[in-house]
Coordinates of C-alpha atoms in Angstrom, one line a residue:
M205 CA -20.7 11.0 -3.9
S206 CA -23.0 8.8 -6.1
I207 CA -25.0 10.4 -8.9
T208 CA -28.7 11.0 -8.3
V209 CA -31.6 9.9 -10.4
G210 CA -32.5 13.4 -11.2
K211 CA -29.0 14.3 -12.5
L212 CA -28.6 11.0 -14.3
F213 CA -31.8 11.4 -16.3
G214 CA -31.9 15.2 -16.5
N215 CA -31.6 15.2 -20.3
G216 CA -33.5 11.9 -20.8
T217 CA -36.5 13.7 -22.2
V218 CA -34.5 15.0 -25.2
L219 CA -32.3 12.0 -25.8
Y220 CA -34.7 9.1 -25.1
Q221 CA -38.2 10.6 -24.9
M222 CA -38.4 9.7 -21.2
K223 CA -41.4 10.7 -19.2
L224 CA -41.5 11.0 -15.5
L225 CA -44.9 9.7 -14.3
A226 CA -44.4 9.4 -10.6
G227 CA -42.0 9.5 -7.7
Q228 CA -40.8 13.1 -8.2
K229 CA -39.8 13.2 -4.5
G230 CA -37.3 10.4 -5.1
L231 CA -35.2 12.2 -7.7
N232 CA -32.4 12.5 -5.0
N233 CA -32.2 8.8 -4.8
L234 CA -28.6 7.7 -5.4
V235 CA -27.7 5.3 -8.3
E236 CA -24.9 2.8 -8.5
W237 CA -25.8 0.9 -11.6
M238 CA -28.6 0.1 -14.1
H239 CA -30.0 -3.3 -15.3
I240 CA -32.5 -4.6 -17.8
I241 CA -34.6 -7.1 -15.9
E242 CA -37.6 -8.9 -17.3
N243 CA -38.0 -11.7 -14.7
D244 CA -39.4 -10.5 -11.4
E245 CA -37.6 -13.3 -9.5
V246 CA -34.2 -11.9 -10.6
S247 CA -35.1 -8.7 -8.7
E248 CA -34.3 -10.5 -5.4
F249 CA -30.6 -10.5 -6.4
L250 CA -30.3 -6.7 -6.7
H251 CA -28.0 -4.9 -4.3
G252 CA -30.0 -1.7 -4.0
N253 CA -29.5 1.8 -5.4
E254 CA -30.0 0.5 -8.9
V255 CA -32.2 1.6 -11.8
V256 CA -34.3 -1.2 -13.4
L257 CA -35.5 -1.1 -17.0
T258 CA -38.1 -3.5 -18.3
S259 CA -40.4 -4.0 -21.3
G260 CA -42.8 -6.1 -19.2
I261 CA -42.5 -9.2 -21.4
L262 CA -43.9 -11.3 -18.6
N263 CA -46.7 -8.9 -18.0
S264 CA -49.5 -11.5 -18.3
S265 CA -52.0 -10.3 -15.7
D266 CA -53.6 -7.1 -14.4
G267 CA -51.7 -7.0 -11.1
W268 CA -48.3 -8.2 -12.4
L269 CA -46.8 -4.7 -12.9
L270 CA -47.8 -3.5 -9.4
E271 CA -46.4 -6.6 -7.7
Y272 CA -43.2 -6.3 -9.7
T273 CA -42.9 -2.6 -8.7
K274 CA -43.4 -3.5 -5.0
K275 CA -40.6 -6.2 -5.3
L276 CA -38.2 -3.6 -6.8
H277 CA -38.9 -1.2 -4.0
S278 CA -38.4 -3.8 -1.4
V279 CA -34.8 -4.4 -2.6
G280 CA -34.0 -0.7 -2.7
T281 CA -34.4 0.1 -6.3
S282 CA -33.7 3.8 -7.0
A283 CA -35.9 4.2 -10.1
F284 CA -38.0 2.1 -12.4
I285 CA -38.2 2.6 -16.2
I286 CA -40.8 0.9 -18.3
N287 CA -40.6 0.5 -22.1
I288 CA -44.1 1.2 -23.4
G289 CA -45.0 -1.2 -26.3
P290 CA -46.7 -4.5 -27.1
Y291 CA -46.0 -6.0 -23.6
T292 CA -46.9 -3.0 -21.5
K293 CA -49.2 -0.6 -23.3
S294 CA -50.0 1.7 -20.4
I295 CA -49.2 2.2 -16.7
P296 CA -52.0 1.3 -14.3
K297 CA -53.1 4.1 -11.9
E298 CA -52.2 1.8 -8.9
V299 CA -48.6 1.6 -10.0
I300 CA -48.3 5.4 -10.3
E301 CA -49.9 5.9 -6.9
Y302 CA -47.6 3.4 -5.3
C303 CA -44.4 5.0 -6.8
N304 CA -45.6 8.4 -5.5
E305 CA -46.2 6.9 -2.1
V306 CA -42.7 5.2 -1.8
K307 CA -40.9 8.0 -3.6
M308 CA -39.5 5.8 -6.3
P309 CA -39.2 7.6 -9.7
L310 CA -41.2 5.9 -12.4
Y311 CA -40.3 6.7 -16.0
T312 CA -41.6 5.5 -19.4
I313 CA -39.8 5.3 -22.7
P314 CA -41.4 4.7 -26.1
W315 CA -40.9 1.3 -27.9
E316 CA -38.7 3.0 -30.5
T317 CA -36.1 3.8 -27.9
R318 CA -33.6 1.0 -27.8
M319 CA -33.2 -0.2 -24.2
V320 CA -29.6 -1.3 -24.8
D321 CA -28.6 2.2 -26.0
L322 CA -30.1 3.8 -22.9
T323 CA -28.5 1.3 -20.6
R324 CA -25.1 1.7 -22.2
D325 CA -25.2 5.5 -22.0
I326 CA -26.4 5.5 -18.4
C327 CA -23.8 3.0 -17.2
Y328 CA -21.1 5.0 -18.9
R329 CA -22.3 8.2 -17.1
I330 CA -22.3 6.3 -13.8
M331 CA -18.7 5.3 -14.3
Q332 CA -17.7 8.8 -15.2
S333 CA -19.4 10.0 -12.0
E334 CA -17.5 7.5 -10.0
Q335 CA -14.2 8.6 -11.5
V336 CA -14.9 12.2 -10.6
E337 CA -15.9 11.1 -7.1
I338 CA -12.6 9.2 -6.7
S339 CA -10.6 12.1 -7.9
I340 CA -12.2 14.6 -5.5
A341 CA -11.8 12.3 -2.6
S342 CA -8.1 11.7 -3.5
T343 CA -7.5 15.5 -3.7
I344 CA -9.1 16.3 -0.4
K345 CA -7.1 13.5 1.3
N346 CA -3.9 14.8 -0.2
I347 CA -4.8 18.2 1.3
I348 CA -5.6 16.7 4.7
F349 CA -2.4 14.6 4.8
K350 CA -0.3 17.3 3.2
T351 CA 0.8 15.3 0.2
G352 CA 1.7 17.4 -2.9
D353 CA 1.7 21.1 -3.7
L354 CA -1.2 22.7 -1.7
E355 CA -2.0 25.4 -4.3
T356 CA -2.2 22.9 -7.1
L357 CA -4.5 20.8 -5.0
I358 CA -6.7 23.8 -4.2
L359 CA -7.0 24.7 -7.9
Q360 CA -8.0 21.1 -8.6
M361 CA -10.7 21.3 -6.0
E362 CA -12.0 24.6 -7.4
R363 CA -12.3 22.9 -10.9
Y364 CA -14.8 20.6 -9.2
G365 CA -16.7 23.4 -7.6
Y366 CA -15.2 23.4 -4.2
L367 CA -13.9 27.0 -3.7
R368 CA -10.8 27.8 -1.6
D369 CA -12.9 29.7 1.0
S370 CA -15.6 27.1 1.3
T371 CA -16.7 26.0 4.7
F372 CA -16.0 22.4 5.7
C373 CA -17.3 20.2 8.4
F374 CA -15.9 16.7 8.7
I375 CA -17.9 13.8 10.1
V376 CA -16.1 10.6 10.9
M377 CA -18.1 7.5 11.5
S378 CA -16.9 4.2 12.9
F379 CA -19.1 1.2 13.3
E380 CA -19.3 -2.2 14.9
N381 CA -21.4 -4.8 13.1
R382 CA -22.4 -7.8 15.2
D383 CA -23.7 -9.9 12.2
N384 CA -20.1 -10.3 11.0
K385 CA -20.6 -9.1 7.4
E386 CA -17.6 -8.0 5.4
L387 CA -16.1 -4.7 6.2
E388 CA -16.4 -3.5 2.6
F389 CA -20.1 -4.3 2.6
N390 CA -20.6 -2.3 5.9
I391 CA -18.7 0.7 4.6
N392 CA -20.8 0.7 1.4
R393 CA -24.0 0.7 3.4
I394 CA -22.9 3.6 5.5
K395 CA -21.7 5.4 2.4
L396 CA -25.0 5.2 0.6
Y397 CA -27.1 5.9 3.7
S398 CA -25.1 9.0 4.7
E399 CA -24.8 10.3 1.2
R400 CA -28.5 10.1 0.7
I401 CA -29.1 12.2 3.8
A402 CA -26.4 14.7 2.9
R403 CA -27.7 15.1 -0.7
S404 CA -31.2 15.8 0.7
I405 CA -29.8 18.8 2.6
N406 CA -27.1 20.2 0.2
E407 CA -25.5 19.0 -3.0
L408 CA -21.8 19.7 -2.1
Y409 CA -20.1 17.0 0.0
I410 CA -17.1 14.7 -0.2
S411 CA -16.9 11.1 1.1
F412 CA -14.1 8.6 1.5
S413 CA -12.9 5.8 3.8
Y414 CA -10.1 6.1 6.2
K415 CA -8.8 3.5 8.8
N416 CA -12.0 1.4 8.6
C417 CA -14.1 4.5 9.1
W418 CA -16.4 6.5 6.7
V419 CA -15.6 10.2 6.4
L420 CA -18.1 12.8 5.1
A421 CA -17.0 16.4 4.4
L422 CA -20.0 18.6 4.4
V423 CA -19.2 21.7 2.3
N424 CA -21.0 25.0 2.9
Y425 CA -23.5 23.5 5.3
S426 CA -24.7 25.8 8.0
N427 CA -24.4 24.7 11.6
Y428 CA -28.2 24.1 11.5
N429 CA -27.8 21.8 8.5
V430 CA -24.9 19.9 10.1
N431 CA -27.1 19.2 13.2
N432 CA -29.9 18.3 10.8
F433 CA -27.7 15.7 9.2
V434 CA -26.7 14.2 12.5
N435 CA -30.2 14.1 13.9
T436 CA -31.6 12.6 10.7
F437 CA -28.9 10.0 10.5
F438 CA -29.6 8.5 13.9
K439 CA -33.4 9.1 13.8
N440 CA -33.7 6.9 10.7
W441 CA -31.0 4.4 11.4
N442 CA -32.8 1.1 11.7
E443 CA -30.0 -1.5 11.9
P444 CA -30.1 -2.8 15.4
L445 CA -27.0 -5.0 14.9
W446 CA -24.9 -2.0 14.0
K447 CA -23.3 0.4 16.5
I448 CA -22.3 3.8 15.0
H449 CA -19.9 6.2 16.7
M450 CA -19.7 9.6 15.1
G451 CA -17.3 12.5 15.6
V452 CA -18.1 16.0 14.2
S453 CA -15.6 18.8 13.6
E454 CA -16.4 22.5 13.7
N455 CA -17.4 24.4 10.6
K456 CA -14.2 26.0 9.4
D457 CA -13.7 28.3 6.4
G458 CA -10.9 27.7 3.9
I459 CA -9.4 24.6 2.3
K460 CA -6.0 25.3 3.8
V461 CA -7.0 24.7 7.4
Q462 CA -8.9 21.4 6.9
A463 CA -6.1 19.1 8.0
E464 CA -6.6 20.1 11.6
N465 CA -10.3 20.1 11.2
F466 CA -10.3 16.5 10.0
N467 CA -8.1 15.4 12.8
N468 CA -10.5 17.1 15.3
A469 CA -13.4 15.1 13.9
F470 CA -11.4 11.9 14.1
T471 CA -10.5 12.7 17.7
A472 CA -14.2 13.3 18.5
M473 CA -15.1 10.0 17.0
S474 CA -12.5 8.2 19.1
M475 CA -13.9 9.9 22.2
A476 CA -17.4 8.8 21.2
R477 CA -16.2 5.2 21.0
K478 CA -14.4 5.4 24.4
K479 CA -17.5 6.8 26.0
N480 CA -19.9 4.6 24.1
K481 CA -21.8 7.6 22.7
E482 CA -23.5 7.9 19.3
V483 CA -22.0 11.3 18.6
I484 CA -19.6 13.8 20.0
F485 CA -19.0 17.3 18.6
Y486 CA -15.4 18.5 18.9
E487 CA -16.5 21.9 20.0
E488 CA -18.2 20.3 23.1
L489 CA -15.1 18.5 24.3
D490 CA -14.1 21.4 26.7
I491 CA -11.4 20.2 29.0
H492 CA -10.6 17.2 26.8
K493 CA -9.8 19.7 24.0
L494 CA -7.1 21.3 26.1
L495 CA -5.6 17.9 26.9
L496 CA -5.8 16.7 23.4
N497 CA -3.8 19.7 22.2
A498 CA -1.1 19.3 24.8
K499 CA 2.2 18.9 22.9
D500 CA 4.0 16.7 25.5
K501 CA 1.8 13.6 25.9
E502 CA 4.3 12.1 28.2
V503 CA 3.6 14.7 30.9
L504 CA -0.1 13.7 30.8
K505 CA 0.9 10.0 31.0
E506 CA 3.1 10.6 34.0
F507 CA 0.4 12.6 35.8
Y508 CA -2.1 9.8 35.2
N509 CA 0.3 7.1 36.5
E510 CA 0.8 9.1 39.7
T511 CA -2.9 9.3 40.4
L512 CA -5.4 6.9 38.8
G513 CA -2.6 4.7 37.5
K514 CA -1.7 3.6 41.0
L515 CA -5.3 2.9 41.8
E516 CA -5.8 0.9 38.6
K517 CA -2.8 -1.3 39.4
Y518 CA -4.1 -2.0 42.9
D519 CA -7.6 -2.9 41.5
K520 CA -6.0 -5.3 39.1
E521 CA -3.8 -7.0 41.7
N522 CA -6.5 -7.2 44.4
N523 CA -9.6 -7.7 42.3
T524 CA -11.2 -4.5 43.7
D525 CA -13.1 -1.7 42.0
L526 CA -11.7 1.5 43.7
V527 CA -11.4 3.4 40.4
N528 CA -15.1 3.2 39.7
F529 CA -15.9 3.9 43.3
L530 CA -13.8 7.1 43.1
F531 CA -15.5 8.1 39.9
M532 CA -18.9 7.8 41.5
Y533 CA -17.7 9.8 44.5
L534 CA -16.5 12.6 42.2
Q535 CA -19.7 12.4 40.1
N536 CA -21.7 13.0 43.3
N537 CA -19.7 16.1 44.2
G538 CA -17.9 14.3 47.0
S539 CA -21.0 13.6 49.0
Q540 CA -20.4 10.5 51.1
G541 CA -24.1 10.3 51.9
L542 CA -25.1 10.1 48.2
V543 CA -22.5 7.5 47.5
A544 CA -23.7 5.4 50.5
E545 CA -27.3 5.7 49.3
K546 CA -26.5 4.7 45.7
Q547 CA -24.2 1.9 46.6
Y548 CA -26.4 0.6 49.4
I549 CA -23.6 0.8 51.9
H550 CA -22.9 2.5 55.2
R551 CA -21.3 5.9 55.3
N552 CA -18.5 4.4 57.4
T553 CA -17.7 2.1 54.5
V554 CA -17.5 5.0 52.1
N555 CA -15.1 6.8 54.5
N556 CA -13.0 3.6 54.8
Q557 CA -12.8 3.3 51.0
L558 CA -11.7 6.9 50.7
K559 CA -9.0 6.4 53.2
K560 CA -7.8 3.3 51.3
I561 CA -7.6 5.4 48.1
E562 CA -5.6 8.0 49.9
K563 CA -3.2 5.4 51.2
I564 CA -2.7 3.9 47.8
T565 CA -2.3 7.2 45.8
G566 CA -1.0 9.6 48.4
Y567 CA -3.9 12.0 47.6
N568 CA -6.9 12.7 49.8
P569 CA -10.1 12.6 47.7
S570 CA -11.8 14.9 50.3
N571 CA -9.3 17.7 49.8
L572 CA -10.3 20.2 47.2
E573 CA -7.0 20.5 45.4
E574 CA -6.2 16.8 45.5
K575 CA -9.8 16.0 44.4
L576 CA -9.0 18.2 41.3
R577 CA -6.1 15.9 40.6
F578 CA -8.4 12.9 40.4
Y579 CA -10.8 14.8 38.2
L580 CA -8.0 15.6 35.8
G581 CA -6.8 12.0 35.9
F582 CA -10.2 10.8 34.7
Y583 CA -10.1 13.4 31.9
I584 CA -6.6 12.2 30.9
K585 CA -7.8 8.6 30.9
D586 CA -10.4 9.6 28.3
V587 CA -7.8 11.0 25.9
M588 CA -5.0 8.4 26.4

């Protein structure tokens, strides 16, 4: 839950005579740190989501400031502050227009304002914000995993503005990154990207990592806003080497019931991974939901072993593909003609395969009741 540019510099006018010249639409940009940078080449080493402060000591040509501004934006700078004085006497119109275009807040401070004082104050406030973020995340995790006194934890959440009857929707995201970058780097990218979207919709949310996944709790978001978050996330996701799988819980009222709600989101994410889907909403799981809530998982396992389990074992031992053949048969409503057409085989071949499946499992795929057993077996396979 990183702090935004707007919140960070909300009292900057009074304390440091800051003026916002451009980029008002970027005030929700998230900030992780602040630097004083005078050399435009150093900007290439920034990590993104930082505020840059400069006096423009190297401002030796008419186009220097615009080019520097473009470099800062290219590395994901959240906001740009220019110390007006002997090196930069005014801000060119082109720089203001560019910052408006790319939604990067552009501030000025007078020469009398000491850059070191501003930087120290802002960095301290960023660290304070991080401590609050850690505390909130720790509290909601203690509630979810039932650690500590529940009422004490709820009171702590209320002190941070999360009321006991608030509505929570959990979103769990797992990811696969084929460029082999470090896990911590991946999670941080997901964190900043998802928080930026969440912040643009509503201010209340909580984020934390769990089992190599990133978790976002959207607080008091309507169902429309939850869908808006999901759609915006995937619409603007432009990392082709990353595969994101997302599970979304229901919107539930009350902090006390959020342990189950979180688990439902994690379950939906696991299903999304198994089915290789971008997102699955828990409320859309239907039959899977019944199976997932079955208390005796051994019963499900035994049922599976008696149906599809036998077929899987046969496929493995004989290098056949009867499980997928059966799945296609069921997906086509038991139509031998459609299966023959899609598989480019004769209907007699389809019939022979079905007889083989019956011989192996003891169940006839053409019989309505026994066909249902196979359907259920595939559903159980999804949740095992």
